mmCIF file with all atom_site columns, C-alpha atoms in Angstrom:
data_model
loop_
_atom_site.group_PDB
_atom_site.id
_atom_site.type_symbol
_atom_site.label_atom_id
_atom_site.label_alt_id
_atom_site.label_comp_id
_atom_site.label_asym_id
_atom_site.label_entity_id
_atom_site.label_seq_id
_atom_site.pdbx_PDB_ins_code
_atom_site.Cartn_x
_atom_site.Cartn_y
_atom_site.Cartn_z
_atom_site.occupancy
_atom_site.B_iso_or_equiv
_atom_site.pdbx_formal_charge
_atom_site.auth_seq_id
_atom_site.auth_comp_id
_atom_site.auth_asym_id
_atom_site.auth_atom_id
_atom_site.pdbx_PDB_model_num
ATOM 1   C CA . MET A 1 1   ? -19.669 -22.488 -21.998 1.00 52.00 ? 297 MET A CA 1
ATOM 2   C CA . GLU A 1 2   ? -19.393 -22.123 -25.768 1.00 59.00 ? 298 GLU A CA 1
ATOM 3   C CA . ALA A 1 3   ? -20.075 -18.374 -25.529 1.00 57.00 ? 299 ALA A CA 1
ATOM 4   C CA . VAL A 1 4   ? -17.352 -17.973 -22.898 1.00 54.00 ? 300 VAL A CA 1
ATOM 5   C CA . PHE A 1 5   ? -14.965 -20.114 -24.945 1.00 59.00 ? 301 PHE A CA 1
ATOM 6   C CA . SER A 1 6   ? -15.412 -18.028 -28.087 1.00 59.00 ? 302 SER A CA 1
ATOM 7   C CA . ASN A 1 7   ? -15.231 -14.585 -26.449 1.00 60.00 ? 303 ASN A CA 1
ATOM 8   C CA . ILE A 1 8   ? -12.462 -14.936 -23.858 1.00 68.00 ? 304 ILE A CA 1
ATOM 9   C CA . SER A 1 9   ? -9.351  -12.904 -24.684 1.00 72.00 ? 305 SER A CA 1
ATOM 10  C CA . ASP A 1 10  ? -6.896  -15.691 -23.771 1.00 74.00 ? 306 ASP A CA 1
ATOM 11  C CA . ALA A 1 11  ? -6.119  -18.502 -26.175 1.00 76.00 ? 307 ALA A CA 1
ATOM 12  C CA . LEU A 1 12  ? -8.192  -21.608 -25.342 1.00 77.00 ? 308 LEU A CA 1
ATOM 13  C CA . LEU A 1 13  ? -7.868  -25.119 -26.720 1.00 78.00 ? 309 LEU A CA 1
ATOM 14  C CA . THR A 1 14  ? -9.872  -28.197 -25.810 1.00 79.00 ? 310 THR A CA 1
ATOM 15  C CA . VAL A 1 15  ? -7.749  -31.320 -25.870 1.00 80.00 ? 311 VAL A CA 1
ATOM 16  C CA . ASN A 1 16  ? -9.224  -34.829 -25.778 1.00 80.00 ? 312 ASN A CA 1
ATOM 17  C CA . ALA A 1 17  ? -7.999  -37.845 -23.839 1.00 75.00 ? 313 ALA A CA 1
ATOM 18  C CA . ASP A 1 18  ? -5.624  -38.731 -26.677 1.00 82.00 ? 314 ASP A CA 1
ATOM 19  C CA . GLY A 1 19  ? -3.934  -35.337 -26.476 1.00 82.00 ? 315 GLY A CA 1
ATOM 20  C CA . VAL A 1 20  ? -5.496  -34.102 -29.734 1.00 86.00 ? 316 VAL A CA 1
ATOM 21  C CA . VAL A 1 21  ? -6.950  -30.598 -30.183 1.00 86.00 ? 317 VAL A CA 1
ATOM 22  C CA . GLU A 1 22  ? -10.724 -30.686 -30.635 1.00 84.00 ? 318 GLU A CA 1
ATOM 23  C CA . SER A 1 23  ? -11.483 -26.973 -30.779 1.00 83.00 ? 319 SER A CA 1
ATOM 24  C CA . ALA A 1 24  ? -9.798  -23.575 -30.605 1.00 83.00 ? 320 ALA A CA 1
ATOM 25  C CA . ASN A 1 25  ? -11.130 -20.080 -30.044 1.00 83.00 ? 321 ASN A CA 1
ATOM 26  C CA . ALA A 1 26  ? -10.278 -16.993 -32.100 1.00 84.00 ? 322 ALA A CA 1
ATOM 27  C CA . ALA A 1 27  ? -7.515  -15.936 -29.697 1.00 80.00 ? 323 ALA A CA 1
ATOM 28  C CA . ALA A 1 28  ? -5.817  -19.347 -30.075 1.00 81.00 ? 324 ALA A CA 1
ATOM 29  C CA . CYS A 1 29  ? -6.007  -19.078 -33.851 1.00 83.00 ? 325 CYS A CA 1
ATOM 30  C CA . ALA A 1 30  ? -4.371  -15.652 -33.708 1.00 80.00 ? 326 ALA A CA 1
ATOM 31  C CA . LEU A 1 31  ? -1.695  -16.817 -31.261 1.00 78.00 ? 327 LEU A CA 1
ATOM 32  C CA . PHE A 1 32  ? -0.697  -19.912 -33.205 1.00 80.00 ? 328 PHE A CA 1
ATOM 33  C CA . GLY A 1 33  ? -1.175  -18.345 -36.641 1.00 82.00 ? 329 GLY A CA 1
ATOM 34  C CA . HIS A 1 34  ? -3.639  -20.942 -37.986 1.00 85.00 ? 330 HIS A CA 1
ATOM 35  C CA . ALA A 1 35  ? -7.361  -21.186 -38.694 1.00 88.00 ? 331 ALA A CA 1
ATOM 36  C CA . GLU A 1 36  ? -9.386  -23.374 -36.331 1.00 87.00 ? 332 GLU A CA 1
ATOM 37  C CA . HIS A 1 37  ? -9.766  -26.167 -38.886 1.00 88.00 ? 333 HIS A CA 1
ATOM 38  C CA . GLU A 1 38  ? -5.949  -26.276 -39.156 1.00 87.00 ? 334 GLU A CA 1
ATOM 39  C CA . LEU A 1 39  ? -5.525  -26.560 -35.385 1.00 87.00 ? 335 LEU A CA 1
ATOM 40  C CA . VAL A 1 40  ? -8.232  -29.186 -34.858 1.00 89.00 ? 336 VAL A CA 1
ATOM 41  C CA . GLY A 1 41  ? -6.726  -32.654 -35.086 1.00 90.00 ? 337 GLY A CA 1
ATOM 42  C CA . LEU A 1 42  ? -3.193  -31.557 -34.221 1.00 88.00 ? 338 LEU A CA 1
ATOM 43  C CA . PRO A 1 43  ? -1.466  -33.143 -31.207 1.00 87.00 ? 339 PRO A CA 1
ATOM 44  C CA . ALA A 1 44  ? -1.403  -30.606 -28.381 1.00 81.00 ? 340 ALA A CA 1
ATOM 45  C CA . ILE A 1 45  ? 2.291   -31.320 -27.952 1.00 80.00 ? 341 ILE A CA 1
ATOM 46  C CA . SER A 1 46  ? 2.993   -29.905 -31.423 1.00 80.00 ? 342 SER A CA 1
ATOM 47  C CA . LEU A 1 47  ? 1.674   -26.540 -30.260 1.00 77.00 ? 343 LEU A CA 1
ATOM 48  C CA . LEU A 1 48  ? 2.759   -26.701 -26.616 1.00 74.00 ? 344 LEU A CA 1
ATOM 49  C CA . PRO A 1 49  ? 5.994   -28.713 -26.403 1.00 69.00 ? 345 PRO A CA 1
ATOM 50  C CA . ASP A 1 50  ? 5.677   -29.491 -22.680 1.00 65.00 ? 346 ASP A CA 1
ATOM 51  C CA . TRP A 1 51  ? 2.056   -30.578 -22.913 1.00 68.00 ? 347 TRP A CA 1
ATOM 52  C CA . GLU A 1 52  ? 2.586   -34.263 -22.071 1.00 67.00 ? 348 GLU A CA 1
ATOM 53  C CA . ARG A 1 53  ? 4.648   -33.434 -19.015 1.00 63.00 ? 349 ARG A CA 1
ATOM 54  C CA . LEU A 1 54  ? 2.415   -30.654 -17.797 1.00 56.00 ? 350 LEU A CA 1
ATOM 55  C CA . ALA A 1 55  ? -1.070  -31.990 -18.501 1.00 55.00 ? 351 ALA A CA 1
ATOM 56  C CA . PRO A 1 56  ? -2.883  -33.595 -15.516 1.00 52.00 ? 352 PRO A CA 1
ATOM 57  C CA . PRO A 1 57  ? -3.972  -37.237 -15.874 1.00 51.00 ? 353 PRO A CA 1
ATOM 58  C CA . VAL A 1 58  ? -7.317  -37.822 -17.554 1.00 47.00 ? 354 VAL A CA 1
ATOM 59  C CA . GLY A 1 59  ? -10.050 -38.567 -15.049 1.00 46.00 ? 355 GLY A CA 1
ATOM 60  C CA . GLU A 1 60  ? -8.819  -36.242 -12.316 1.00 45.00 ? 356 GLU A CA 1
ATOM 61  C CA . ASP A 1 61  ? -11.551 -33.907 -11.122 1.00 41.00 ? 357 ASP A CA 1
ATOM 62  C CA . ASN A 1 62  ? -9.260  -30.919 -11.186 1.00 42.00 ? 358 ASN A CA 1
ATOM 63  C CA . VAL A 1 63  ? -10.832 -27.486 -11.295 1.00 38.00 ? 359 VAL A CA 1
ATOM 64  C CA . GLN A 1 64  ? -7.689  -25.758 -10.076 1.00 39.00 ? 360 GLN A CA 1
ATOM 65  C CA . ALA A 1 65  ? -5.424  -24.120 -12.624 1.00 40.00 ? 361 ALA A CA 1
ATOM 66  C CA . ASP A 1 66  ? -2.005  -25.756 -12.772 1.00 42.00 ? 362 ASP A CA 1
ATOM 67  C CA . THR A 1 67  ? -0.077  -22.888 -14.306 1.00 42.00 ? 363 THR A CA 1
ATOM 68  C CA . THR A 1 68  ? 3.428   -23.077 -15.733 1.00 43.00 ? 364 THR A CA 1
ATOM 69  C CA . ALA A 1 69  ? 5.537   -20.609 -17.691 1.00 42.00 ? 365 ALA A CA 1
ATOM 70  C CA . LEU A 1 70  ? 6.723   -21.870 -21.063 1.00 43.00 ? 366 LEU A CA 1
ATOM 71  C CA . ARG A 1 71  ? 9.724   -20.203 -22.625 1.00 41.00 ? 367 ARG A CA 1
ATOM 72  C CA . GLN A 1 72  ? 10.653  -20.228 -26.270 1.00 36.00 ? 368 GLN A CA 1
ATOM 73  C CA . THR A 1 73  ? 13.537  -22.703 -26.601 1.00 35.00 ? 369 THR A CA 1
ATOM 74  C CA . GLY A 1 74  ? 13.639  -23.576 -30.284 1.00 34.00 ? 370 GLY A CA 1
ATOM 75  C CA . HIS A 1 75  ? 10.187  -25.168 -30.333 1.00 37.00 ? 371 HIS A CA 1
ATOM 76  C CA . SER A 1 76  ? 7.639   -24.188 -32.929 1.00 41.00 ? 372 SER A CA 1
ATOM 77  C CA . PHE A 1 77  ? 5.251   -22.151 -30.806 1.00 45.00 ? 373 PHE A CA 1
ATOM 78  C CA . PRO A 1 78  ? 5.207   -18.423 -31.501 1.00 46.00 ? 374 PRO A CA 1
ATOM 79  C CA . ALA A 1 79  ? 5.753   -16.685 -28.162 1.00 47.00 ? 375 ALA A CA 1
ATOM 80  C CA . ASP A 1 80  ? 6.603   -16.947 -24.496 1.00 54.00 ? 376 ASP A CA 1
ATOM 81  C CA . LEU A 1 81  ? 3.477   -18.300 -22.833 1.00 53.00 ? 377 LEU A CA 1
ATOM 82  C CA . THR A 1 82  ? 1.897   -19.065 -19.537 1.00 52.00 ? 378 THR A CA 1
ATOM 83  C CA . LEU A 1 83  ? -0.186  -22.214 -19.744 1.00 52.00 ? 379 LEU A CA 1
ATOM 84  C CA . SER A 1 84  ? -3.042  -23.250 -17.457 1.00 50.00 ? 380 SER A CA 1
ATOM 85  C CA . ARG A 1 85  ? -4.637  -26.700 -17.719 1.00 48.00 ? 381 ARG A CA 1
ATOM 86  C CA . PHE A 1 86  ? -7.999  -27.772 -16.365 1.00 45.00 ? 382 PHE A CA 1
ATOM 87  C CA . THR A 1 87  ? -9.627  -31.201 -16.265 1.00 43.00 ? 383 THR A CA 1
ATOM 88  C CA . LEU A 1 88  ? -13.308 -30.499 -15.689 1.00 40.00 ? 384 LEU A CA 1
ATOM 89  C CA . TYR A 1 89  ? -15.529 -32.780 -13.632 1.00 39.00 ? 385 TYR A CA 1
ATOM 90  C CA . GLY A 1 90  ? -17.338 -35.255 -15.858 1.00 42.00 ? 386 GLY A CA 1
ATOM 91  C CA . MET A 1 91  ? -15.662 -34.009 -19.035 1.00 45.00 ? 387 MET A CA 1
ATOM 92  C CA . PRO A 1 92  ? -13.457 -36.342 -21.128 1.00 50.00 ? 388 PRO A CA 1
ATOM 93  C CA . TYR A 1 93  ? -11.177 -33.534 -22.259 1.00 57.00 ? 389 TYR A CA 1
ATOM 94  C CA . ARG A 1 94  ? -8.880  -30.887 -20.916 1.00 68.00 ? 390 ARG A CA 1
ATOM 95  C CA . ILE A 1 95  ? -8.870  -27.161 -21.565 1.00 68.00 ? 391 ILE A CA 1
ATOM 96  C CA . ALA A 1 96  ? -5.577  -25.421 -22.206 1.00 66.00 ? 392 ALA A CA 1
ATOM 97  C CA . VAL A 1 97  ? -5.507  -21.679 -21.567 1.00 66.00 ? 393 VAL A CA 1
ATOM 98  C CA . ALA A 1 98  ? -2.458  -19.988 -23.102 1.00 66.00 ? 394 ALA A CA 1
ATOM 99  C CA . ARG A 1 99  ? -1.486  -16.342 -22.700 1.00 64.00 ? 395 ARG A CA 1
ATOM 100 C CA . ASP A 1 100 ? 1.173   -14.569 -24.747 1.00 62.00 ? 396 ASP A CA 1
ATOM 101 C CA . ILE A 1 101 ? 3.533   -12.905 -22.260 1.00 65.00 ? 397 ILE A CA 1
ATOM 102 C CA . THR A 1 102 ? 6.223   -11.889 -24.759 1.00 66.00 ? 398 THR A CA 1
ATOM 103 C CA . GLU A 1 103 ? 5.600   -8.160  -24.232 1.00 70.00 ? 399 GLU A CA 1
ATOM 104 C CA . ARG A 1 104 ? 5.664   -8.550  -20.444 1.00 68.00 ? 400 ARG A CA 1
ATOM 105 C CA . LYS A 1 105 ? 8.900   -10.572 -20.569 1.00 71.00 ? 401 LYS A CA 1
ATOM 106 C CA . GLN A 1 106 ? 10.496  -7.952  -22.806 1.00 72.00 ? 402 GLN A CA 1
ATOM 107 C CA . ALA A 1 107 ? 9.436   -5.197  -20.391 1.00 69.00 ? 403 ALA A CA 1
ATOM 108 C CA . GLU A 1 108 ? 10.868  -7.170  -17.448 1.00 69.00 ? 404 GLU A CA 1
ATOM 109 C CA . LEU A 1 109 ? 14.155  -7.660  -19.302 1.00 74.00 ? 405 LEU A CA 1
ATOM 110 C CA . HIS A 1 110 ? 14.311  -3.959  -20.190 1.00 71.00 ? 406 HIS A CA 1
ATOM 111 C CA . LEU A 1 111 ? 13.668  -3.011  -16.542 1.00 65.00 ? 407 LEU A CA 1
ATOM 112 C CA . LYS A 1 112 ? 16.335  -5.452  -15.329 1.00 71.00 ? 408 LYS A CA 1
ATOM 113 C CA . ARG A 1 113 ? 18.897  -4.037  -17.758 1.00 74.00 ? 409 ARG A CA 1
ATOM 114 C CA . THR A 1 114 ? 18.014  -0.445  -16.855 1.00 67.00 ? 410 THR A CA 1
ATOM 115 C CA . THR A 1 115 ? 18.280  -1.218  -13.144 1.00 66.00 ? 411 THR A CA 1
ATOM 116 C CA . SER A 1 116 ? 21.653  -2.906  -13.651 1.00 71.00 ? 412 SER A CA 1
ATOM 117 C CA . ARG A 1 117 ? 22.989  0.097   -15.561 1.00 71.00 ? 413 ARG A CA 1
ATOM 118 C CA . LEU A 1 118 ? 21.701  2.500   -12.909 1.00 71.00 ? 414 LEU A CA 1
ATOM 119 C CA . SER A 1 119 ? 23.231  0.413   -10.118 1.00 68.00 ? 415 SER A CA 1
ATOM 120 C CA . ALA A 1 120 ? 26.596  0.327   -11.908 1.00 70.00 ? 416 ALA A CA 1
ATOM 121 C CA . LEU A 1 121 ? 26.467  4.090   -12.445 1.00 70.00 ? 417 LEU A CA 1
ATOM 122 C CA . ILE A 1 122 ? 25.634  4.859   -8.798  1.00 69.00 ? 418 ILE A CA 1
ATOM 123 C CA . GLU A 1 123 ? 28.250  2.430   -7.490  1.00 70.00 ? 419 GLU A CA 1
ATOM 124 C CA . ASN A 1 124 ? 30.969  4.212   -9.490  1.00 72.00 ? 420 ASN A CA 1
ATOM 125 C CA . LEU A 1 125 ? 30.027  7.777   -8.589  1.00 70.00 ? 421 LEU A CA 1
ATOM 126 C CA . GLN A 1 126 ? 32.354  9.508   -6.161  1.00 80.00 ? 422 GLN A CA 1
ATOM 127 C CA . ALA A 1 127 ? 29.419  11.055  -4.304  1.00 88.00 ? 423 ALA A CA 1
ATOM 128 C CA . GLY A 1 128 ? 27.749  9.077   -1.545  1.00 90.00 ? 424 GLY A CA 1
ATOM 129 C CA . ILE A 1 129 ? 24.362  7.796   -2.757  1.00 90.00 ? 425 ILE A CA 1
ATOM 130 C CA . LEU A 1 130 ? 21.474  6.240   -0.830  1.00 90.00 ? 426 LEU A CA 1
ATOM 131 C CA . VAL A 1 131 ? 18.212  5.168   -2.470  1.00 90.00 ? 427 VAL A CA 1
ATOM 132 C CA . GLU A 1 132 ? 15.265  4.239   -0.231  1.00 91.00 ? 428 GLU A CA 1
ATOM 133 C CA . ASP A 1 133 ? 11.879  2.801   -1.080  1.00 89.00 ? 429 ASP A CA 1
ATOM 134 C CA . GLU A 1 134 ? 8.661   4.551   -0.009  1.00 90.00 ? 430 GLU A CA 1
ATOM 135 C CA . GLU A 1 135 ? 8.869   2.841   3.415   1.00 91.00 ? 431 GLU A CA 1
ATOM 136 C CA . ARG A 1 136 ? 12.480  3.953   3.935   1.00 93.00 ? 432 ARG A CA 1
ATOM 137 C CA . HIS A 1 137 ? 14.093  0.578   3.353   1.00 93.00 ? 433 HIS A CA 1
ATOM 138 C CA . ILE A 1 138 ? 17.450  0.680   1.593   1.00 90.00 ? 434 ILE A CA 1
ATOM 139 C CA . VAL A 1 139 ? 17.238  -0.164  -2.097  1.00 87.00 ? 435 VAL A CA 1
ATOM 140 C CA . LEU A 1 140 ? 20.755  0.907   -3.059  1.00 87.00 ? 436 LEU A CA 1
ATOM 141 C CA . ILE A 1 141 ? 23.733  2.319   -1.182  1.00 89.00 ? 437 ILE A CA 1
ATOM 142 C CA . ASN A 1 142 ? 27.208  2.811   -2.605  1.00 89.00 ? 438 ASN A CA 1
ATOM 143 C CA . ARG A 1 143 ? 30.695  2.441   -1.140  1.00 90.00 ? 439 ARG A CA 1
ATOM 144 C CA . PRO A 1 144 ? 31.563  6.171   -1.076  1.00 90.00 ? 440 PRO A CA 1
ATOM 145 C CA . LEU A 1 145 ? 28.634  6.796   1.296   1.00 91.00 ? 441 LEU A CA 1
ATOM 146 C CA . CYS A 1 146 ? 29.742  3.930   3.529   1.00 91.00 ? 442 CYS A CA 1
ATOM 147 C CA . ARG A 1 147 ? 33.296  5.319   3.629   1.00 90.00 ? 443 ARG A CA 1
ATOM 148 C CA . MET A 1 148 ? 32.002  8.826   4.315   1.00 90.00 ? 444 MET A CA 1
ATOM 149 C CA . PHE A 1 149 ? 30.206  7.698   7.485   1.00 91.00 ? 445 PHE A CA 1
ATOM 150 C CA . GLY A 1 150 ? 32.593  4.938   8.585   1.00 91.00 ? 446 GLY A CA 1
ATOM 151 C CA . ILE A 1 151 ? 30.187  2.083   7.809   1.00 91.00 ? 447 ILE A CA 1
ATOM 152 C CA . GLN A 1 152 ? 32.348  -1.042  7.931   1.00 91.00 ? 448 GLN A CA 1
ATOM 153 C CA . VAL A 1 153 ? 30.012  -3.618  6.349   1.00 92.00 ? 449 VAL A CA 1
ATOM 154 C CA . PRO A 1 154 ? 29.655  -4.254  2.578   1.00 91.00 ? 450 PRO A CA 1
ATOM 155 C CA . PRO A 1 155 ? 26.982  -1.994  1.018   1.00 89.00 ? 451 PRO A CA 1
ATOM 156 C CA . GLU A 1 156 ? 25.057  -4.970  -0.382  1.00 88.00 ? 452 GLU A CA 1
ATOM 157 C CA . SER A 1 157 ? 24.544  -6.323  3.145   1.00 92.00 ? 453 SER A CA 1
ATOM 158 C CA . LEU A 1 158 ? 22.514  -3.204  3.994   1.00 92.00 ? 454 LEU A CA 1
ATOM 159 C CA . ILE A 1 159 ? 19.911  -3.702  1.261   1.00 89.00 ? 455 ILE A CA 1
ATOM 160 C CA . GLY A 1 160 ? 16.446  -3.980  2.784   1.00 91.00 ? 456 GLY A CA 1
ATOM 161 C CA . GLN A 1 161 ? 17.370  -2.430  6.135   1.00 92.00 ? 457 GLN A CA 1
ATOM 162 C CA . ASP A 1 162 ? 15.340  0.390   7.668   1.00 94.00 ? 458 ASP A CA 1
ATOM 163 C CA . CYS A 1 163 ? 17.064  3.769   7.276   1.00 91.00 ? 459 CYS A CA 1
ATOM 164 C CA . THR A 1 164 ? 15.506  5.294   10.409  1.00 91.00 ? 460 THR A CA 1
ATOM 165 C CA . PRO A 1 165 ? 17.786  3.573   12.976  1.00 91.00 ? 461 PRO A CA 1
ATOM 166 C CA . MET A 1 166 ? 20.754  4.207   10.680  1.00 88.00 ? 462 MET A CA 1
ATOM 167 C CA . ALA A 1 167 ? 20.060  7.952   10.822  1.00 89.00 ? 463 ALA A CA 1
ATOM 168 C CA . GLY A 1 168 ? 19.869  7.724   14.617  1.00 89.00 ? 464 GLY A CA 1
ATOM 169 C CA . ALA A 1 169 ? 23.221  5.951   14.754  1.00 89.00 ? 465 ALA A CA 1
ATOM 170 C CA . MET A 1 170 ? 24.821  8.630   12.553  1.00 91.00 ? 466 MET A CA 1
ATOM 171 C CA . LYS A 1 171 ? 23.662  11.688  14.494  1.00 91.00 ? 467 LYS A CA 1
ATOM 172 C CA . PRO A 1 172 ? 26.709  11.827  16.870  1.00 94.00 ? 468 PRO A CA 1
ATOM 173 C CA . LEU A 1 173 ? 28.816  12.525  13.763  1.00 95.00 ? 469 LEU A CA 1
ATOM 174 C CA . PHE A 1 174 ? 27.124  15.910  13.288  1.00 95.00 ? 470 PHE A CA 1
ATOM 175 C CA . THR A 1 175 ? 27.633  19.115  15.247  1.00 95.00 ? 471 THR A CA 1
ATOM 176 C CA . GLU A 1 176 ? 23.853  19.529  15.508  1.00 94.00 ? 472 GLU A CA 1
ATOM 177 C CA . ALA A 1 177 ? 23.218  15.926  16.488  1.00 93.00 ? 473 ALA A CA 1
ATOM 178 C CA . GLU A 1 178 ? 19.533  16.145  17.399  1.00 92.00 ? 474 GLU A CA 1
ATOM 179 C CA . ALA A 1 179 ? 18.706  18.324  14.423  1.00 93.00 ? 475 ALA A CA 1
ATOM 180 C CA . PHE A 1 180 ? 20.070  15.751  11.948  1.00 94.00 ? 476 PHE A CA 1
ATOM 181 C CA . PRO A 1 181 ? 17.286  13.098  12.210  1.00 92.00 ? 477 PRO A CA 1
ATOM 182 C CA . ALA A 1 182 ? 14.644  15.785  12.789  1.00 93.00 ? 478 ALA A CA 1
ATOM 183 C CA . ARG A 1 183 ? 15.596  17.497  9.533   1.00 95.00 ? 479 ARG A CA 1
ATOM 184 C CA . ILE A 1 184 ? 15.324  14.171  7.684   1.00 94.00 ? 480 ILE A CA 1
ATOM 185 C CA . VAL A 1 185 ? 11.759  13.780  8.960   1.00 93.00 ? 481 VAL A CA 1
ATOM 186 C CA . GLU A 1 186 ? 11.002  17.347  7.878   1.00 95.00 ? 482 GLU A CA 1
ATOM 187 C CA . ILE A 1 187 ? 12.391  16.780  4.371   1.00 95.00 ? 483 ILE A CA 1
ATOM 188 C CA . LEU A 1 188 ? 10.474  13.541  3.933   1.00 93.00 ? 484 LEU A CA 1
ATOM 189 C CA . GLY A 1 189 ? 7.266   15.216  5.079   1.00 92.00 ? 485 GLY A CA 1
ATOM 190 C CA . ALA A 1 190 ? 7.628   18.080  2.606   1.00 93.00 ? 486 ALA A CA 1
ATOM 191 C CA . ARG A 1 191 ? 8.346   15.738  -0.332  1.00 90.00 ? 487 ARG A CA 1
ATOM 192 C CA . GLN A 1 192 ? 10.194  18.540  -2.112  1.00 92.00 ? 488 GLN A CA 1
ATOM 193 C CA . ALA A 1 193 ? 13.642  18.389  -3.678  1.00 93.00 ? 489 ALA A CA 1
ATOM 194 C CA . VAL A 1 194 ? 16.485  19.766  -1.563  1.00 94.00 ? 490 VAL A CA 1
ATOM 195 C CA . VAL A 1 195 ? 19.711  20.895  -3.237  1.00 93.00 ? 491 VAL A CA 1
ATOM 196 C CA . GLY A 1 196 ? 23.027  21.937  -1.700  1.00 94.00 ? 492 GLY A CA 1
ATOM 197 C CA . GLU A 1 197 ? 22.081  21.801  1.981   1.00 95.00 ? 493 GLU A CA 1
ATOM 198 C CA . GLU A 1 198 ? 25.260  22.000  4.116   1.00 95.00 ? 494 GLU A CA 1
ATOM 199 C CA . LEU A 1 199 ? 25.891  19.743  7.126   1.00 95.00 ? 495 LEU A CA 1
ATOM 200 C CA . GLN A 1 200 ? 28.771  20.265  9.595   1.00 96.00 ? 496 GLN A CA 1
ATOM 201 C CA . LEU A 1 201 ? 30.473  17.187  11.053  1.00 95.00 ? 497 LEU A CA 1
ATOM 202 C CA . VAL A 1 202 ? 32.269  17.179  14.417  1.00 96.00 ? 498 VAL A CA 1
ATOM 203 C CA . ASP A 1 203 ? 35.529  16.156  12.705  1.00 95.00 ? 499 ASP A CA 1
ATOM 204 C CA . GLY A 1 204 ? 35.522  19.416  10.714  1.00 95.00 ? 500 GLY A CA 1
ATOM 205 C CA . ARG A 1 205 ? 34.190  18.097  7.428   1.00 95.00 ? 501 ARG A CA 1
ATOM 206 C CA . VAL A 1 206 ? 31.323  19.864  5.699   1.00 95.00 ? 502 VAL A CA 1
ATOM 207 C CA . LEU A 1 207 ? 28.936  17.787  3.594   1.00 94.00 ? 503 LEU A CA 1
ATOM 208 C CA . GLU A 1 208 ? 26.550  19.015  0.920   1.00 95.00 ? 504 GLU A CA 1
ATOM 209 C CA . ARG A 1 209 ? 23.267  17.100  0.825   1.00 94.00 ? 505 ARG A CA 1
ATOM 210 C CA . ASP A 1 210 ? 20.711  16.727  -1.967  1.00 94.00 ? 506 ASP A CA 1
ATOM 211 C CA . PHE A 1 211 ? 17.349  15.013  -1.677  1.00 95.00 ? 507 PHE A CA 1
ATOM 212 C CA . VAL A 1 212 ? 15.221  13.881  -4.635  1.00 91.00 ? 508 VAL A CA 1
ATOM 213 C CA . PRO A 1 213 ? 11.745  12.354  -4.173  1.00 92.00 ? 509 PRO A CA 1
ATOM 214 C CA . ILE A 1 214 ? 11.137  9.561   -6.687  1.00 86.00 ? 510 ILE A CA 1
ATOM 215 C CA . ARG A 1 215 ? 7.689   9.781   -8.273  1.00 86.00 ? 511 ARG A CA 1
ATOM 216 C CA . VAL A 1 216 ? 6.265   7.883   -11.231 1.00 80.00 ? 512 VAL A CA 1
ATOM 217 C CA . ALA A 1 217 ? 2.851   8.881   -12.602 1.00 79.00 ? 513 ALA A CA 1
ATOM 218 C CA . GLY A 1 218 ? 2.121   10.706  -9.349  1.00 80.00 ? 514 GLY A CA 1
ATOM 219 C CA . ALA A 1 219 ? 2.914   7.675   -7.150  1.00 83.00 ? 515 ALA A CA 1
ATOM 220 C CA . ASP A 1 220 ? 5.627   7.721   -4.464  1.00 86.00 ? 516 ASP A CA 1
ATOM 221 C CA . TYR A 1 221 ? 8.392   5.199   -5.189  1.00 85.00 ? 517 TYR A CA 1
ATOM 222 C CA . GLY A 1 222 ? 10.978  6.319   -2.650  1.00 88.00 ? 518 GLY A CA 1
ATOM 223 C CA . HIS A 1 223 ? 13.788  8.822   -2.279  1.00 90.00 ? 519 HIS A CA 1
ATOM 224 C CA . LEU A 1 224 ? 17.351  9.456   -3.381  1.00 89.00 ? 520 LEU A CA 1
ATOM 225 C CA . TRP A 1 225 ? 19.859  11.081  -1.036  1.00 93.00 ? 521 TRP A CA 1
ATOM 226 C CA . GLN A 1 226 ? 23.244  12.331  -2.251  1.00 92.00 ? 522 GLN A CA 1
#
């Protein structure tokens, strides 16, 4: 156990029945910015502010990880953490496993902000936009597209719906009704960008359609129709 404790990449602390740190591995020292001898003897709550609330009662034979996210809220620990606590059978102490998730949280926040900006941009474009995931469920659809095809429900209510029946419902709007859904299947199968393809509607309008496959690092993440 000592070899595992010293070499694991996550920060590990052993905490005795009084809630005092008895040992810390190198990752814990790096995370909390102190040498092991400085951490030993400290109350666990001084390092992990929610320790008393989160720690399982001493004496429980608990080998399941009870994992909780801790966020930085003015306390003196150095990062956003996830914390797992174990009370091992026959052992008079607990093990706290802490993982610094600051970088992951920052990436999630960046993605959320980017997605919000993209959604706002698409919503305010005059062109009709539909974004599907790789299984053809609606991820984003804007109001101009709904107006273009006489869709009477709010765009946000369509999120998550399958686009295949929607295409079937739209085909009577086109002069080549049967060709409309068939061409969609053809485009999706080819997985190649389509630009400026004209579509004739029965009411006399002519639409110009673009298709963009969404790929990230070679993986398929859906499609954008304009």
